[in-house]
Structures are given as C-alpha cells and as structure tokens.
Short mmCIF file of C-alpha atoms in Angstrom, two decimals:
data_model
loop_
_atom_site.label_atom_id
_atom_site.label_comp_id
_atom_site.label_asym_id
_atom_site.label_seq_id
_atom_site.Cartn_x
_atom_site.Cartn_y
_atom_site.Cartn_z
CA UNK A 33 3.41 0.43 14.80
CA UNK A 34 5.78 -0.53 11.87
CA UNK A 35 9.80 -0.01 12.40
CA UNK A 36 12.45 -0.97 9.53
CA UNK A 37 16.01 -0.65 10.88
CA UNK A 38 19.32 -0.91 9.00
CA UNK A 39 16.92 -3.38 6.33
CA UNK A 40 18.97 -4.58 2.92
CA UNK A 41 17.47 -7.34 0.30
CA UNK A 42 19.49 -8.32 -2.64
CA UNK A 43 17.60 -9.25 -5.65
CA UNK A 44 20.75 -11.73 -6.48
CA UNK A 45 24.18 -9.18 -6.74
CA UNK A 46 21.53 -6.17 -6.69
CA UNK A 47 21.32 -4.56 -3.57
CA UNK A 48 17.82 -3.27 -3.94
CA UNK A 49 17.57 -1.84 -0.12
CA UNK A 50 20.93 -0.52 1.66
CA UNK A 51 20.30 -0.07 4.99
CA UNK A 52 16.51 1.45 5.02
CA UNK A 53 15.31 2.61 8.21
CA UNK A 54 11.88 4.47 8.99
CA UNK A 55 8.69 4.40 11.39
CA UNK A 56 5.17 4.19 11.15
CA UNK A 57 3.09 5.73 13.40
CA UNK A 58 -0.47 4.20 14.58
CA UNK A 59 -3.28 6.19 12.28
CA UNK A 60 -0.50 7.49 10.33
CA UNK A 61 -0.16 7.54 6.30
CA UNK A 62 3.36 7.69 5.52
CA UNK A 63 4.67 8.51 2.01
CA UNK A 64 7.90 7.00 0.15
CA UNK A 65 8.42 9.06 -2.92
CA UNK A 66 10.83 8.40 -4.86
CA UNK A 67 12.41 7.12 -8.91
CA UNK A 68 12.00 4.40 -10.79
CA UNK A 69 14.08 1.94 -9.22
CA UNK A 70 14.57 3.84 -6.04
CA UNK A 71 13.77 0.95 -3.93
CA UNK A 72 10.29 1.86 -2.95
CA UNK A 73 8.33 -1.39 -4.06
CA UNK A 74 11.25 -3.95 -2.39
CA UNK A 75 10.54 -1.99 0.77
CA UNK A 76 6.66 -2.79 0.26
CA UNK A 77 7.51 -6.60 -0.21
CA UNK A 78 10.20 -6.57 2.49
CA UNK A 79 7.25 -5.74 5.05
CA UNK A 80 4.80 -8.21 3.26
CA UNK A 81 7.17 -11.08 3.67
CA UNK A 82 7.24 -11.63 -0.24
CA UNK A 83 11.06 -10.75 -0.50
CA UNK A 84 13.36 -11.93 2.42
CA UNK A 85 15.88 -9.48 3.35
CA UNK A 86 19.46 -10.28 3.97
CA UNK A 87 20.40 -8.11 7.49
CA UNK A 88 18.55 -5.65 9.67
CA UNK A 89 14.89 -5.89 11.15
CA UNK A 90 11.37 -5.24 10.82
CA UNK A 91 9.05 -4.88 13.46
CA UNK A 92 5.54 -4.58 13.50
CA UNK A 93 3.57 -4.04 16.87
CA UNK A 94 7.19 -5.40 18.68
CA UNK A 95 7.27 -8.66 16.54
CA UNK A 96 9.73 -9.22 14.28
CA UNK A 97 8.40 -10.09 10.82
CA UNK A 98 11.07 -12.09 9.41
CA UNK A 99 10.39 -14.61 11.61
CA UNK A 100 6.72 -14.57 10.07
CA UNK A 101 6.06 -16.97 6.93
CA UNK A 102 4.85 -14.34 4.30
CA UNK A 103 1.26 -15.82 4.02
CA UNK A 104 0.69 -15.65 7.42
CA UNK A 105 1.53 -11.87 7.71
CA UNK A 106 -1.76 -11.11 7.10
CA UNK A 107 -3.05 -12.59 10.27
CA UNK A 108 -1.16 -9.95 11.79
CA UNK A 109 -3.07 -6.98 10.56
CA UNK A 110 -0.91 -6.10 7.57
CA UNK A 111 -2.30 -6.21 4.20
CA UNK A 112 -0.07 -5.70 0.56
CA UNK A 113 -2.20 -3.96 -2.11
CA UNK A 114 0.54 -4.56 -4.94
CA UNK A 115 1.26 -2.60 -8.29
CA UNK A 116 -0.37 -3.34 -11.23
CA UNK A 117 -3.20 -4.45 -9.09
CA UNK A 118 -3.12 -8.30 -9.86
CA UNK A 119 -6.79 -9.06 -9.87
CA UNK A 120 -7.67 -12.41 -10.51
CA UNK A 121 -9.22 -11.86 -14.43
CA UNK A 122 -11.53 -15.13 -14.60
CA UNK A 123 -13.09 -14.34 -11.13
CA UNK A 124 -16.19 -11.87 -10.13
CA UNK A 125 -15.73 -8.93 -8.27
CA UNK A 126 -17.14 -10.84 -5.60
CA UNK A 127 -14.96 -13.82 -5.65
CA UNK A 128 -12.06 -11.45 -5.62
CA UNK A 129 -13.55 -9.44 -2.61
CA UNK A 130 -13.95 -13.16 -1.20
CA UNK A 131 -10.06 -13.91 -1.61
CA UNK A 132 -9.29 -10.57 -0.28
CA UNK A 133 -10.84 -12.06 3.37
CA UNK A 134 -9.72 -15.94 2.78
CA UNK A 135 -8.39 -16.22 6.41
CA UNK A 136 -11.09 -14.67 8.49
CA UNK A 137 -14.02 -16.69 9.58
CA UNK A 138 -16.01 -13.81 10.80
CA UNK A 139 -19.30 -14.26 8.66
CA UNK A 140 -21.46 -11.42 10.46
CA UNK A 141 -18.65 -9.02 10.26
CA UNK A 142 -16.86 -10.56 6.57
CA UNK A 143 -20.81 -9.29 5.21
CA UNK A 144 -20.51 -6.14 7.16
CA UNK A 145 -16.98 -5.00 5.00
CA UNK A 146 -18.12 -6.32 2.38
CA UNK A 147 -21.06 -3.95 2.34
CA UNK A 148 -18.80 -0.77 3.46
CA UNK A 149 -16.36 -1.27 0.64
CA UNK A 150 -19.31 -1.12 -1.43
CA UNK A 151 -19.87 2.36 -0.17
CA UNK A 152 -16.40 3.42 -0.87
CA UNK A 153 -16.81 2.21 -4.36
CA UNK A 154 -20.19 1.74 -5.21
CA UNK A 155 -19.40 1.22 -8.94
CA UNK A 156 -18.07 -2.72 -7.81
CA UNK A 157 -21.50 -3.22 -6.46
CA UNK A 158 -23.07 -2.64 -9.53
CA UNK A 159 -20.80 -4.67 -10.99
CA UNK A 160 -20.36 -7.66 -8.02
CA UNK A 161 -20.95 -10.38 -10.69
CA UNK A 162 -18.60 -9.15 -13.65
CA UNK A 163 -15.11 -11.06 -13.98
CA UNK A 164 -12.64 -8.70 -12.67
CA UNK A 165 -10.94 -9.26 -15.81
CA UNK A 166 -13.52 -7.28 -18.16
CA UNK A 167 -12.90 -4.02 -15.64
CA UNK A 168 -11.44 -1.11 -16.61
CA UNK A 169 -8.02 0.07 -14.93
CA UNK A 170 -9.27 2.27 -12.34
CA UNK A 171 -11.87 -0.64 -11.38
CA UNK A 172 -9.71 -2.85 -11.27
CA UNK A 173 -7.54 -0.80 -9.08
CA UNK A 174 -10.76 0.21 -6.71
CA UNK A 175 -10.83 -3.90 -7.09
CA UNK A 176 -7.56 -4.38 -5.35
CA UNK A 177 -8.22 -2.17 -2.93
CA UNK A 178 -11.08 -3.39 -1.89
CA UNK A 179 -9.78 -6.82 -1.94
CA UNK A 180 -7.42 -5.56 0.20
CA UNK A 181 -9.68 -4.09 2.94
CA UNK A 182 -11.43 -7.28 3.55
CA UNK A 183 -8.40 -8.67 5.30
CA UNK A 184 -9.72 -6.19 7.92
CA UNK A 185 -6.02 -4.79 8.18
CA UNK A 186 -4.95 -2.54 10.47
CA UNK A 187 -1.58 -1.61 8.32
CA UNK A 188 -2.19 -1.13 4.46
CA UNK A 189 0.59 -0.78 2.29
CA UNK A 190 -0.19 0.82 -1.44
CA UNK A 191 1.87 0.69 -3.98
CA UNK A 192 1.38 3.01 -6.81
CA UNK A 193 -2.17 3.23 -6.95
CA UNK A 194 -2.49 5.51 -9.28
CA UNK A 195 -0.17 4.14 -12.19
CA UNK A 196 -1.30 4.50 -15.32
CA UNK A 197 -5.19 5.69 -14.36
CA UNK A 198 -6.60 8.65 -15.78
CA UNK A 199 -6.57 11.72 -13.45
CA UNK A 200 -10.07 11.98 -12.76
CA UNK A 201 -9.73 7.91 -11.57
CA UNK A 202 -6.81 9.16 -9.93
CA UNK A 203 -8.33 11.88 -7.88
CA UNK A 204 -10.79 9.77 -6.70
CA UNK A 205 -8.44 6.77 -5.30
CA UNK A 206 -6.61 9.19 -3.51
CA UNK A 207 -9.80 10.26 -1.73
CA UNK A 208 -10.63 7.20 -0.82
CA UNK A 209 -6.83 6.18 0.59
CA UNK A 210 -7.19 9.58 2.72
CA UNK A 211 -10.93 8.61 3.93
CA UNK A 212 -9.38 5.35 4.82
CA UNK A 213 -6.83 6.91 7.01
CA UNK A 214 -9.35 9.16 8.32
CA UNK A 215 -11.56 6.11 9.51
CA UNK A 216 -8.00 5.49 12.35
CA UNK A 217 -6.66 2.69 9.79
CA UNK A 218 -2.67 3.26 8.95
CA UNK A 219 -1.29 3.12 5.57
CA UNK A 220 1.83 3.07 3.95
CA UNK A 221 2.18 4.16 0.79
CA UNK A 222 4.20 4.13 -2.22
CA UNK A 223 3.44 6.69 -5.10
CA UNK A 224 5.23 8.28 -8.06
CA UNK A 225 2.91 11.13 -8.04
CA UNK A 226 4.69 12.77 -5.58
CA UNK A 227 2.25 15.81 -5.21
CA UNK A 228 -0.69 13.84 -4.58
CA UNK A 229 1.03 11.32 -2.02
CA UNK A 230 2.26 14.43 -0.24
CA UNK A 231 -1.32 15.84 -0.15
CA UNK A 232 -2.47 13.32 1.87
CA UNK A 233 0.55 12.29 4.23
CA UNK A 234 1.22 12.64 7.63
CA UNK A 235 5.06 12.68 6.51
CA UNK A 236 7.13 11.29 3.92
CA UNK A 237 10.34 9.42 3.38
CA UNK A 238 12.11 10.41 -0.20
CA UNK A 239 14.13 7.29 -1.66
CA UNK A 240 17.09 6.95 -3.93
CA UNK A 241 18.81 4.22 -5.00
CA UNK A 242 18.14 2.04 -2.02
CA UNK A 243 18.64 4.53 0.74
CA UNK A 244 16.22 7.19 2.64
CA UNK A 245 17.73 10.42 1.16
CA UNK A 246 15.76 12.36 3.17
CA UNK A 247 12.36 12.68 5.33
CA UNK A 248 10.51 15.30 6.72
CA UNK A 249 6.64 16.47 6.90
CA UNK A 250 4.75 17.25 3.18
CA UNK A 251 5.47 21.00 4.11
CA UNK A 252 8.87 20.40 4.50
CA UNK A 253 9.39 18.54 1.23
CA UNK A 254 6.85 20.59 -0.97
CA UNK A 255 9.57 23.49 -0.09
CA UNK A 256 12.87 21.20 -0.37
CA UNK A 257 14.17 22.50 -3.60
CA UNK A 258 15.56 19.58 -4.52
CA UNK A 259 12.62 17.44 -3.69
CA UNK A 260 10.94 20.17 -6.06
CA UNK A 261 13.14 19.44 -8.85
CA UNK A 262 13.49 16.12 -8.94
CA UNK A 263 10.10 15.19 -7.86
CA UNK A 264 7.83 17.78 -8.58
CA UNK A 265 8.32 19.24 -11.82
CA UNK A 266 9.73 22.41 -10.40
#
C-alpha cells in the first residue's frame, strides 16, 4: 500500500531523513521505533505532504505523493494523527470530530463514524459539547484520534500517541490502535514506547539518525540485543 524509497528531507542544512526506505502492507500496522531525533516524525510528515522531501519517492496505492498538494492527501485515504495531538482548544468535541471529516460529503455515512468512534471512546460522547480545550491529555489524545478516523482513512499514521499520558490512558489507546487494525484499516505508527508499539505490530522498522538501522518482525527485535538495550531498558 505505502512504499518510501531512497526518501531524504532537509530541515534547512539538517538532513533529517537519509535515504529511508520501507513498505506498508494492506491491513498491516507497522512500527518505527526509534530516539529522540531519530527521524521518525519527518518520516510521518514526509507521507502527509506537510514536509517536502528533497530526492527519492513515495508511493501510496502506485501514486506518487509528492506530486499530491499536502491538503489534498487526505482525499486519498491517508490520514496524519500528529504529536502533541493539536486539538483545536476553543472548539467542542464535536466541532473537532466535524473538522476531522471536512472533505467528505457523505451525511448518512459522516453520522454513521461519528457514532462508531463514539463506541471506541465513549467518554467523548459524554462529553460531545465540551471545548476540546478543557480535556484532559488522554482525551484529548482519544480526541485526535477520533478526529482522525472521520476522514474515513484507509492509511493512519500515529505519532506518539502515548506521550506524556498516564499508563493506564496509555494502555487503553493502544487497544484501541490494535482494534483499529483489527477492523482491516492499516496504520503506521510512530512510538517511543518501544514495548508497547512492538506488542501490537505486524513488524517494525528501528530508526537512527535518519536511516532504517534495522527491521525485522516484534519477535525478532524483542530478542535483538541491541534493540534490547537501547530501546527496551534491557
């Protein structure tokens, strides 16, 4: 579904990306793990259109996104839930849910998701009339992801959804990004909690320093001894 081949972006003399390539399967949730700084967010924003990159390509379902504007990526089936979840404060839950679908005309269908990511996190129903900017940080995070899903994607890329959220909130996102991918949608996603990301992949690419050091299933990884020391506390 999603190919990056030979990609680098610059952030001005900073070569943020050197020559990233990886796959995506259809119904797949790939992991990047990965440092501060690694280069796991530019990848994110390389695919979203919200960063150009300087050489290499990125295809998604054979079309080559940096030929795509960035805000009309989404009408391709990809959808960016971004870190720090960038909710829009002085809005409801339901205006940002609203945002979340601003392309799609669909109304029967638009009312449809809108009740189903209800069910995923019924806590934003209760609260579907609260500005998004009195939420906690784990609501606000089920926020963005929500607002994410009514783009009706069929690509999702997270990243770090659990960043700063209490483990408890953090067990429970995870669970839903896993139920997601269990319901045939793909996902791409970009954690620091290495363990948990690797939990709930299909495989996993680890970055460092703008480069895939190395890939492999979550077996294969969870027993890398290096990935266990530099990533996994062990």
């Amino acid at each position: 579904m999603l190919e990056l081949n030979l990609v680098n972006l610059f952030y001005n003399r900073i070569h943020a990306l050197k020559d990233v390539s990886l796959t995506v399967g259809e119904g797949e949730l790939v992991a990047l793990i990965g440092a501060n700084g690694a280069g796991k967010s530019s990848t994110l924003r390389a695919i979203s259109g919200m960063h150009p990159i300087k050489s290499g390509a990125i295809t998604f379902e054979g079309q080559n996104l940096s030929q795509v504007p960035g805000h009309l990526i989404i009408d391709l089936g990809i959808a960016h839930c971004p870190e720090g979840r960038q909710v829009f404060g002085r809005l409801s839950v339901k205006e940002n849910l609203e945002l979340g679908a601003f392309r799609r005309r669909d109304k029967a269908a638009l009312k449809q998701d809108e009740e189903w990511v209800y069910t995923l996190f019924p806590l934003l129903a209760d609260r579907n009339a609260q500005a998004a900017g009195t939420l906690s940080g784990g609501e606000q995070q089920m926020l963005a992801i929500a607002r994410a899903l009514m783009s009706r994607p069929r690509l999702l890329l997270f990243d770090e959804p659990s960043l700063g959220l209490a483990p408890l909130i953090v067990e429970q996102i995870f669970k839903v990004i896993k139920e997601i991918k269990d319901q045939g949608r793909t996902v791409l996603l970009v954690e620091q909690n290495a363990y948990q990301a690797l939990h709930i992949s299909d495989r996993a690419y680890v970055l460092e320093t703008g480069m895939v050091k190395l890939s492999g299933t979550p077996q294969e990884l969870l027993a890398n001894e290096e990935v266990k020391r530099a990533y996994l506390g062990g």
